[in-house]
PDB file of C-alpha atoms in Angstrom:
ATOM      1  CA  MET T   1       4.107  41.842  20.201  1.00 66.00           C
ATOM      2  CA  ASN T   2       5.467  42.438  16.718  1.00 73.00           C
ATOM      3  CA  PRO T   3       7.742  39.609  15.516  1.00 83.00           C
ATOM      4  CA  SER T   4      11.301  40.139  14.335  1.00 92.00           C
ATOM      5  CA  PRO T   5      13.664  37.828  12.434  1.00 95.00           C
ATOM      6  CA  PHE T   6      16.489  38.851  14.768  1.00 97.00           C
ATOM      7  CA  PHE T   7      14.844  39.247  18.195  1.00 98.00           C
ATOM      8  CA  GLU T   8      12.548  37.347  20.502  1.00 97.00           C
ATOM      9  CA  ILE T   9      10.885  38.801  23.607  1.00 97.00           C
ATOM     10  CA  GLU T  10      10.164  36.407  26.462  1.00 97.00           C
ATOM     11  CA  LYS T  11       8.272  37.515  29.567  1.00 97.00           C
ATOM     12  CA  ARG T  12       8.900  36.048  33.001  1.00 96.00           C
ATOM     13  CA  LYS T  13       6.588  37.685  35.510  1.00 95.00           C
ATOM     14  CA  ASN T  14       7.667  41.362  35.602  1.00 97.00           C
ATOM     15  CA  VAL T  15      10.906  40.773  33.697  1.00 98.00           C
ATOM     16  CA  ALA T  16      11.402  40.523  29.943  1.00 98.00           C
ATOM     17  CA  ILE T  17      14.272  38.805  28.171  1.00 98.00           C
ATOM     18  CA  LEU T  18      15.169  40.401  24.860  1.00 98.00           C
ATOM     19  CA  TRP T  19      16.887  37.539  23.069  1.00 98.00           C
ATOM     20  CA  LEU T  20      19.328  38.073  20.230  1.00 98.00           C
ATOM     21  CA  ASN T  21      18.205  35.169  18.084  1.00 97.00           C
ATOM     22  CA  ARG T  22      20.562  34.644  15.164  1.00 97.00           C
ATOM     23  CA  PRO T  23      22.701  31.903  16.721  1.00 97.00           C
ATOM     24  CA  GLU T  24      23.737  30.354  13.418  1.00 97.00           C
ATOM     25  CA  LYS T  25      25.671  33.573  12.676  1.00 96.00           C
ATOM     26  CA  ARG T  26      26.821  34.116  16.280  1.00 97.00           C
ATOM     27  CA  ASN T  27      24.280  36.944  16.414  1.00 98.00           C
ATOM     28  CA  ALA T  28      26.160  39.063  13.906  1.00 97.00           C
ATOM     29  CA  MET T  29      24.163  42.262  13.476  1.00 97.00           C
ATOM     30  CA  ASN T  30      22.564  42.358  10.042  1.00 97.00           C
ATOM     31  CA  TRP T  31      20.012  44.959   8.956  1.00 96.00           C
ATOM     32  CA  PRO T  32      17.049  43.394  10.869  1.00 96.00           C
ATOM     33  CA  PHE T  33      18.980  44.014  14.095  1.00 97.00           C
ATOM     34  CA  TRP T  34      19.362  47.738  13.452  1.00 97.00           C
ATOM     35  CA  ARG T  35      15.896  48.080  11.926  1.00 96.00           C
ATOM     36  CA  ASP T  36      13.985  46.205  14.640  1.00 97.00           C
ATOM     37  CA  LEU T  37      15.788  47.100  17.876  1.00 98.00           C
ATOM     38  CA  PRO T  38      13.969  50.448  18.357  1.00 98.00           C
ATOM     39  CA  ASP T  39      10.604  48.689  17.984  1.00 97.00           C
ATOM     40  CA  MET T  40      11.608  45.925  20.413  1.00 98.00           C
ATOM     41  CA  VAL T  41      12.503  48.495  23.062  1.00 98.00           C
ATOM     42  CA  ASP T  42       9.293  50.423  22.334  1.00 97.00           C
ATOM     43  CA  GLN T  43       7.291  47.229  22.954  1.00 97.00           C
ATOM     44  CA  ILE T  44       9.066  46.693  26.267  1.00 98.00           C
ATOM     45  CA  ASN T  45       8.546  50.324  27.259  1.00 97.00           C
ATOM     46  CA  ALA T  46       4.827  50.138  26.410  1.00 97.00           C
ATOM     47  CA  ASP T  47       4.133  47.049  28.550  1.00 97.00           C
ATOM     48  CA  PRO T  48       3.379  48.163  32.120  1.00 96.00           C
ATOM     49  CA  GLN T  49       3.942  44.624  33.410  1.00 97.00           C
ATOM     50  CA  ILE T  50       7.583  44.732  32.337  1.00 98.00           C
ATOM     51  CA  HIS T  51       9.559  46.481  35.075  1.00 98.00           C
ATOM     52  CA  CYS T  52      13.061  45.475  33.967  1.00 98.00           C
ATOM     53  CA  PHE T  53      14.547  43.738  30.948  1.00 98.00           C
ATOM     54  CA  VAL T  54      17.498  41.488  30.273  1.00 98.00           C
ATOM     55  CA  ILE T  55      19.373  41.405  26.972  1.00 98.00           C
ATOM     56  CA  ALA T  56      20.769  37.940  26.307  1.00 98.00           C
ATOM     57  CA  ALA T  57      21.753  35.909  23.278  1.00 98.00           C
ATOM     58  CA  LYS T  58      20.944  32.438  22.057  1.00 98.00           C
ATOM     59  CA  GLY T  59      23.779  30.267  20.816  1.00 97.00           C
ATOM     60  CA  LYS T  60      27.476  30.230  21.580  1.00 96.00           C
ATOM     61  CA  SER T  61      28.177  33.971  21.422  1.00 98.00           C
ATOM     62  CA  PHE T  62      26.538  37.175  22.561  1.00 98.00           C
ATOM     63  CA  SER T  63      27.392  38.938  19.294  1.00 98.00           C
ATOM     64  CA  THR T  64      30.304  39.212  16.903  1.00 97.00           C
ATOM     65  CA  GLY T  65      29.129  42.718  15.997  1.00 96.00           C
ATOM     66  CA  LEU T  66      28.204  44.188  12.641  1.00 95.00           C
ATOM     67  CA  ASP T  67      27.703  41.633   9.861  1.00 94.00           C
ATOM     68  CA  LEU T  68      30.212  43.378   7.631  1.00 89.00           C
ATOM     69  CA  GLU T  69      29.788  41.203   4.569  1.00 90.00           C
ATOM     70  CA  GLU T  70      26.008  41.409   4.474  1.00 91.00           C
ATOM     71  CA  PHE T  71      25.986  45.069   5.418  1.00 89.00           C
ATOM     72  CA  PHE T  72      28.436  46.033   2.687  1.00 86.00           C
ATOM     73  CA  GLN T  73      26.531  44.044   0.075  1.00 90.00           C
ATOM     74  CA  GLU T  74      23.257  45.757   1.013  1.00 89.00           C
ATOM     75  CA  PHE T  75      24.564  49.297   1.469  1.00 87.00           C
ATOM     76  CA  LYS T  76      27.606  49.458  -0.818  1.00 87.00           C
ATOM     77  CA  PRO T  77      26.201  52.373  -2.917  1.00 87.00           C
ATOM     78  CA  VAL T  78      25.567  54.360   0.274  1.00 86.00           C
ATOM     79  CA  VAL T  79      28.891  53.518   1.917  1.00 84.00           C
ATOM     80  CA  GLN T  80      30.849  54.422  -1.213  1.00 86.00           C
ATOM     81  CA  GLY T  81      28.811  57.434  -2.315  1.00 81.00           C
ATOM     82  CA  GLU T  82      31.234  59.902  -3.885  1.00 80.00           C
ATOM     83  CA  LEU T  83      29.394  63.228  -3.732  1.00 83.00           C
ATOM     84  CA  ALA T  84      27.892  65.157  -0.844  1.00 85.00           C
ATOM     85  CA  ASP T  85      24.435  63.733  -1.499  1.00 82.00           C
ATOM     86  CA  GLY T  86      25.780  60.226  -1.034  1.00 80.00           C
ATOM     87  CA  ARG T  87      27.761  61.157   2.066  1.00 85.00           C
ATOM     88  CA  GLU T  88      24.614  62.659   3.580  1.00 91.00           C
ATOM     89  CA  LYS T  89      22.770  59.382   2.971  1.00 91.00           C
ATOM     90  CA  LEU T  90      25.504  57.528   4.862  1.00 91.00           C
ATOM     91  CA  TYR T  91      25.285  60.064   7.677  1.00 93.00           C
ATOM     92  CA  GLN T  92      21.523  59.505   7.933  1.00 94.00           C
ATOM     93  CA  LEU T  93      22.019  55.721   7.836  1.00 92.00           C
ATOM     94  CA  ILE T  94      24.450  55.911  10.759  1.00 94.00           C
ATOM     95  CA  LEU T  95      21.969  58.025  12.746  1.00 96.00           C
ATOM     96  CA  THR T  96      19.226  55.491  11.989  1.00 96.00           C
ATOM     97  CA  MET T  97      21.427  52.643  13.190  1.00 96.00           C
ATOM     98  CA  GLN T  98      22.172  54.516  16.421  1.00 97.00           C
ATOM     99  CA  LYS T  99      18.481  54.729  17.333  1.00 97.00           C
ATOM    100  CA  GLY T 100      18.096  51.231  18.730  1.00 97.00           C
ATOM    101  CA  ILE T 101      21.088  51.322  21.042  1.00 98.00           C
ATOM    102  CA  ASN T 102      20.111  54.833  22.122  1.00 98.00           C
ATOM    103  CA  ALA T 103      16.637  53.462  22.882  1.00 98.00           C
ATOM    104  CA  VAL T 104      18.140  50.899  25.273  1.00 98.00           C
ATOM    105  CA  TYR T 105      20.141  53.604  27.023  1.00 97.00           C
ATOM    106  CA  ASN T 106      17.200  56.031  27.198  1.00 96.00           C
ATOM    107  CA  SER T 107      14.588  53.483  28.255  1.00 97.00           C
ATOM    108  CA  LYS T 108      13.025  54.313  31.598  1.00 96.00           C
ATOM    109  CA  LYS T 109      13.221  50.602  32.395  1.00 97.00           C
ATOM    110  CA  PRO T 110      16.526  49.198  33.680  1.00 98.00           C
ATOM    111  CA  SER T 111      18.420  46.789  31.449  1.00 98.00           C
ATOM    112  CA  ILE T 112      20.902  44.031  32.226  1.00 98.00           C
ATOM    113  CA  ALA T 113      23.242  42.623  29.569  1.00 98.00           C
ATOM    114  CA  LEU T 114      24.306  38.975  29.897  1.00 98.00           C
ATOM    115  CA  ILE T 115      27.409  38.270  27.838  1.00 98.00           C
ATOM    116  CA  GLN T 116      28.866  34.918  26.844  1.00 98.00           C
ATOM    117  CA  LYS T 117      31.831  34.245  24.543  1.00 98.00           C
ATOM    118  CA  HIS T 118      32.125  36.976  21.863  1.00 98.00           C
ATOM    119  CA  CYS T 119      31.097  40.564  22.566  1.00 98.00           C
ATOM    120  CA  ILE T 120      32.679  42.360  19.654  1.00 98.00           C
ATOM    121  CA  GLY T 121      32.214  45.803  18.116  1.00 96.00           C
ATOM    122  CA  GLY T 122      28.486  46.452  17.920  1.00 96.00           C
ATOM    123  CA  GLY T 123      27.964  43.927  20.713  1.00 98.00           C
ATOM    124  CA  LEU T 124      30.058  46.121  22.991  1.00 98.00           C
ATOM    125  CA  ASP T 125      28.093  49.177  21.840  1.00 98.00           C
ATOM    126  CA  LEU T 126      24.892  47.421  22.856  1.00 98.00           C
ATOM    127  CA  VAL T 127      26.023  46.287  26.313  1.00 98.00           C
ATOM    128  CA  SER T 128      27.569  49.690  27.063  1.00 98.00           C
ATOM    129  CA  ALA T 129      24.050  51.141  26.716  1.00 98.00           C
ATOM    130  CA  CYS T 130      22.728  48.805  29.434  1.00 98.00           C
ATOM    131  CA  ASP T 131      22.573  49.670  33.127  1.00 98.00           C
ATOM    132  CA  ILE T 132      24.234  46.482  34.377  1.00 98.00           C
ATOM    133  CA  ARG T 133      26.535  43.970  32.679  1.00 98.00           C
ATOM    134  CA  TYR T 134      27.307  40.385  33.745  1.00 98.00           C
ATOM    135  CA  ALA T 135      29.544  37.952  31.857  1.00 98.00           C
ATOM    136  CA  SER T 136      30.423  34.280  31.820  1.00 98.00           C
ATOM    137  CA  GLU T 137      34.046  33.214  32.254  1.00 98.00           C
ATOM    138  CA  ASP T 138      34.489  32.573  28.536  1.00 98.00           C
ATOM    139  CA  ALA T 139      33.440  36.099  27.496  1.00 98.00           C
ATOM    140  CA  VAL T 140      35.788  38.072  25.272  1.00 98.00           C
ATOM    141  CA  PHE T 141      35.298  41.789  24.691  1.00 98.00           C
ATOM    142  CA  SER T 142      36.724  43.895  21.893  1.00 97.00           C
ATOM    143  CA  LEU T 143      36.215  47.419  20.630  1.00 97.00           C
ATOM    144  CA  ARG T 144      37.221  45.933  17.296  1.00 94.00           C
ATOM    145  CA  GLU T 145      36.318  48.702  14.832  1.00 94.00           C
ATOM    146  CA  SER T 146      39.855  50.046  14.420  1.00 94.00           C
ATOM    147  CA  LYS T 147      40.940  46.646  13.093  1.00 93.00           C
ATOM    148  CA  VAL T 148      38.330  46.838  10.322  1.00 91.00           C
ATOM    149  CA  ALA T 149      39.093  50.471   9.405  1.00 91.00           C
ATOM    150  CA  ILE T 150      36.067  52.036  11.138  1.00 93.00           C
ATOM    151  CA  VAL T 151      35.798  54.649  13.867  1.00 93.00           C
ATOM    152  CA  ALA T 152      33.283  53.145  16.308  1.00 95.00           C
ATOM    153  CA  ASP T 153      30.079  55.139  15.870  1.00 95.00           C
ATOM    154  CA  MET T 154      27.356  53.310  17.805  1.00 96.00           C
ATOM    155  CA  GLY T 155      28.079  54.636  21.297  1.00 95.00           C
ATOM    156  CA  SER T 156      31.088  52.849  22.815  1.00 97.00           C
ATOM    157  CA  LEU T 157      33.398  55.851  22.474  1.00 97.00           C
ATOM    158  CA  GLN T 158      30.779  58.038  24.162  1.00 96.00           C
ATOM    159  CA  ARG T 159      29.605  55.687  26.938  1.00 97.00           C
ATOM    160  CA  LEU T 160      32.632  53.604  27.889  1.00 97.00           C
ATOM    161  CA  PRO T 161      34.638  56.517  29.354  1.00 97.00           C
ATOM    162  CA  HIS T 162      31.908  56.911  31.989  1.00 95.00           C
ATOM    163  CA  LEU T 163      31.999  53.178  32.718  1.00 97.00           C
ATOM    164  CA  ILE T 164      35.693  52.245  32.622  1.00 98.00           C
ATOM    165  CA  GLY T 165      37.493  55.582  32.387  1.00 97.00           C
ATOM    166  CA  ASN T 166      39.080  57.441  29.509  1.00 97.00           C
ATOM    167  CA  ALA T 167      42.411  55.600  29.639  1.00 98.00           C
ATOM    168  CA  HIS T 168      40.901  52.104  29.377  1.00 98.00           C
ATOM    169  CA  THR T 169      38.591  53.276  26.600  1.00 98.00           C
ATOM    170  CA  ARG T 170      41.450  54.752  24.597  1.00 97.00           C
ATOM    171  CA  GLU T 171      43.504  51.574  24.946  1.00 98.00           C
ATOM    172  CA  LEU T 172      40.636  49.381  23.780  1.00 97.00           C
ATOM    173  CA  ALA T 173      39.653  51.706  20.923  1.00 97.00           C
ATOM    174  CA  LEU T 174      43.148  52.382  19.617  1.00 97.00           C
ATOM    175  CA  THR T 175      44.341  48.761  19.734  1.00 97.00           C
ATOM    176  CA  GLY T 176      41.137  46.883  18.959  1.00 97.00           C
ATOM    177  CA  LYS T 177      42.487  44.137  21.220  1.00 97.00           C
ATOM    178  CA  ASP T 178      40.541  41.440  23.058  1.00 97.00           C
ATOM    179  CA  ILE T 179      40.106  41.444  26.817  1.00 98.00           C
ATOM    180  CA  THR T 180      38.903  38.592  29.013  1.00 98.00           C
ATOM    181  CA  ALA T 181      35.938  38.557  31.355  1.00 98.00           C
ATOM    182  CA  GLU T 182      38.326  38.873  34.305  1.00 98.00           C
ATOM    183  CA  GLU T 183      39.953  41.963  32.778  1.00 98.00           C
ATOM    184  CA  ALA T 184      36.506  43.404  32.091  1.00 98.00           C
ATOM    185  CA  LEU T 185      35.600  42.797  35.732  1.00 98.00           C
ATOM    186  CA  GLN T 186      38.763  44.499  36.985  1.00 98.00           C
ATOM    187  CA  MET T 187      38.131  47.641  34.916  1.00 97.00           C
ATOM    188  CA  GLY T 188      34.453  47.800  35.861  1.00 97.00           C
ATOM    189  CA  LEU T 189      32.972  46.969  32.479  1.00 98.00           C
ATOM    190  CA  VAL T 190      31.107  44.076  34.102  1.00 98.00           C
ATOM    191  CA  THR T 191      30.204  43.678  37.752  1.00 98.00           C
ATOM    192  CA  LYS T 192      29.823  39.903  37.931  1.00 98.00           C
ATOM    193  CA  VAL T 193      31.465  36.907  36.239  1.00 98.00           C
ATOM    194  CA  THR T 194      29.837  33.481  36.373  1.00 98.00           C
ATOM    195  CA  LYS T 195      31.007  29.988  35.458  1.00 97.00           C
ATOM    196  CA  ASP T 196      28.818  29.393  32.396  1.00 97.00           C
ATOM    197  CA  PHE T 197      25.774  30.663  30.528  1.00 97.00           C
ATOM    198  CA  ASP T 198      23.250  28.836  32.708  1.00 97.00           C
ATOM    199  CA  SER T 199      24.595  30.450  35.869  1.00 98.00           C
ATOM    200  CA  LEU T 200      24.875  33.766  33.989  1.00 98.00           C
ATOM    201  CA  LEU T 201      21.189  33.703  33.050  1.00 98.00           C
ATOM    202  CA  GLN T 202      20.237  32.679  36.578  1.00 98.00           C
ATOM    203  CA  ALA T 203      22.241  35.540  38.112  1.00 98.00           C
ATOM    204  CA  GLY T 204      20.899  38.079  35.634  1.00 98.00           C
ATOM    205  CA  LEU T 205      17.276  37.091  36.176  1.00 98.00           C
ATOM    206  CA  LYS T 206      17.739  37.139  39.943  1.00 98.00           C
ATOM    207  CA  THR T 207      18.994  40.728  39.791  1.00 98.00           C
ATOM    208  CA  ALA T 208      16.259  41.698  37.329  1.00 98.00           C
ATOM    209  CA  GLU T 209      13.591  40.247  39.616  1.00 97.00           C
ATOM    210  CA  GLU T 210      15.047  42.127  42.573  1.00 97.00           C
ATOM    211  CA  ILE T 211      14.897  45.373  40.577  1.00 97.00           C
ATOM    212  CA  ALA T 212      11.360  44.573  39.388  1.00 97.00           C
ATOM    213  CA  GLU T 213      10.119  44.340  42.980  1.00 95.00           C
ATOM    214  CA  ASN T 214      11.091  47.959  43.668  1.00 95.00           C
ATOM    215  CA  PRO T 215       8.730  50.853  42.910  1.00 94.00           C
ATOM    216  CA  THR T 216       8.796  51.481  39.167  1.00 95.00           C
ATOM    217  CA  ILE T 217       8.523  55.236  39.639  1.00 94.00           C
ATOM    218  CA  VAL T 218      11.647  55.167  41.806  1.00 95.00           C
ATOM    219  CA  ILE T 219      13.551  52.999  39.323  1.00 95.00           C
ATOM    220  CA  ARG T 220      12.674  55.450  36.559  1.00 94.00           C
ATOM    221  CA  GLY T 221      13.890  58.273  38.770  1.00 95.00           C
ATOM    222  CA  VAL T 222      17.190  56.562  39.574  1.00 96.00           C
ATOM    223  CA  LYS T 223      17.921  56.017  35.866  1.00 96.00           C
ATOM    224  CA  GLN T 224      16.954  59.549  34.934  1.00 95.00           C
ATOM    225  CA  VAL T 225      19.007  61.132  37.712  1.00 96.00           C
ATOM    226  CA  LEU T 226      22.083  59.003  36.917  1.00 95.00           C
ATOM    227  CA  ASN T 227      21.887  59.680  33.177  1.00 94.00           C
ATOM    228  CA  HIS T 228      21.282  63.392  33.711  1.00 94.00           C
ATOM    229  CA  GLY T 229      24.314  63.607  35.975  1.00 94.00           C
ATOM    230  CA  ILE T 230      26.786  62.555  33.270  1.00 93.00           C
ATOM    231  CA  GLY T 231      28.810  65.597  32.288  1.00 92.00           C
ATOM    232  CA  LYS T 232      27.288  67.708  35.053  1.00 94.00           C
ATOM    233  CA  THR T 233      28.795  69.006  38.277  1.00 96.00           C
ATOM    234  CA  ILE T 234      27.865  67.395  41.596  1.00 96.00           C
ATOM    235  CA  GLU T 235      25.944  70.550  42.465  1.00 96.00           C
ATOM    236  CA  GLU T 236      23.911  70.355  39.265  1.00 96.00           C
ATOM    237  CA  GLY T 237      23.170  66.696  39.934  1.00 96.00           C
ATOM    238  CA  LEU T 238      22.083  67.384  43.499  1.00 95.00           C
ATOM    239  CA  ASP T 239      19.794  70.161  42.374  1.00 96.00           C
ATOM    240  CA  TYR T 240      18.231  67.904  39.738  1.00 94.00           C
ATOM    241  CA  VAL T 241      17.522  65.071  42.185  1.00 95.00           C
ATOM    242  CA  ALA T 242      16.074  67.611  44.649  1.00 96.00           C
ATOM    243  CA  VAL T 243      13.688  68.802  41.953  1.00 95.00           C
ATOM    244  CA  TRP T 244      12.844  65.199  41.072  1.00 92.00           C
ATOM    245  CA  ASN T 245      12.002  64.223  44.649  1.00 92.00           C
ATOM    246  CA  ALA T 246      10.133  67.465  45.271  1.00 93.00           C
ATOM    247  CA  SER T 247       7.923  66.445  42.345  1.00 92.00           C
ATOM    248  CA  MET T 248       7.764  62.649  42.675  1.00 90.00           C
ATOM    249  CA  LEU T 249       8.548  61.578  46.253  1.00 88.00           C
ATOM    250  CA  ASP T 250       4.995  61.230  47.583  1.00 85.00           C
ATOM    251  CA  SER T 251       3.904  58.243  45.503  1.00 88.00           C
ATOM    252  CA  LYS T 252       1.589  55.333  46.311  1.00 89.00           C
ATOM    253  CA  ASP T 253       4.642  53.174  46.838  1.00 85.00           C
ATOM    254  CA  PHE T 254       6.241  55.723  49.157  1.00 87.00           C
ATOM    255  CA  ARG T 255       3.090  55.673  51.277  1.00 88.00           C
ATOM    256  CA  ALA T 256       3.187  51.866  51.192  1.00 87.00           C
ATOM    257  CA  ALA T 257       6.805  51.998  52.394  1.00 87.00           C
ATOM    258  CA  ILE T 258       5.902  54.281  55.299  1.00 85.00           C
ATOM    259  CA  GLY T 259       2.934  52.081  56.183  1.00 87.00           C
ATOM    260  CA  GLY T 260       5.077  48.955  56.045  1.00 85.00           C
ATOM    261  CA  PHE T 261       7.698  50.558  58.279  1.00 80.00           C
ATOM    262  CA  MET T 262       5.103  51.565  60.870  1.00 86.00           C
ATOM    263  CA  GLU T 263       3.382  48.178  60.800  1.00 86.00           C
ATOM    264  CA  ARG T 264       6.650  46.206  60.671  1.00 86.00           C
ATOM    265  CA  LYS T 265       5.543  44.588  57.417  1.00 85.00           C
ATOM    266  CA  ARG T 266       7.333  44.341  54.103  1.00 87.00           C
ATOM    267  CA  PRO T 267       5.511  46.594  51.634  1.00 87.00           C
ATOM    268  CA  VAL T 268       4.272  45.289  48.294  1.00 87.00           C
ATOM    269  CA  TYR T 269       5.024  47.713  45.495  1.00 92.00           C
ATOM    270  CA  ASN T 270       3.474  48.117  42.039  1.00 89.00           C
ATOM    271  CA  PRO T 271       0.265  46.220  42.907  1.00 86.00           C
ATOM    272  CA  GLU T 272      -1.427  47.284  39.654  1.00 88.00           C
ATOM    273  CA  THR T 273       1.221  45.693  37.412  1.00 93.00           C
ATOM    274  CA  ARG T 274       2.727  43.037  39.661  1.00 90.00           C
ATOM    275  CA  VAL T 275       2.704  39.476  38.254  1.00 91.00           C
ATOM    276  CA  ASP T 276       3.061  36.729  40.872  1.00 84.00           C
TER     277      ASP T 276
END
């Protein structure tokens, strides 16, 4: 796997942990984060032995978001371009930065975000692109961009309304305030809160392993059907899943499930890529 100064990929059987690995800066997102994230997700997608991945962070915090000081120093001419040519360069830079978080969201492999302490700005963008989010009791979330004179542009404003509702999203975005892990749990931003990081990692890996045991073709289908359904009517969603199952239902794993049911045995899925 290609190395990155910001990320580390660790494999545990059929689960990968994508570590944010800039603990000395509380995983503030400098250029290597935005540059390398698409490649990290591509590596995970390309490995058939990885059925599910966890995004976690080394150090005291998940992420304090965009490294504003370093980013401004590196891209000041682009950010402050006066004419249309310069503004277009900034537009293209923003689109480039969106690619990694979009890659997490669009990956056919499920992702679980494990959040401790700070999850600020870009950190919230990243976890909002994941399928499942767990947090430790000390986690603090903030859609902070309004407090630093930026309209959030990495996905929170687009994805959070589907996770926590429009009203909660507007309150977070317009105030830039902090919310606790318990508040995040109540609004549905996270679905589990644990005592500390060790128990958080344990819970996240347990869920990831449970997902990884299911048929990968079905997991891909579940993600695709759920993502396709956003913004669609129930009827459109039902038609899409009918088309999906008409095309994909009769898989090797489906036949294993039927055989296991008839023989009263638990089926073993994904035998070609399973790591015991």
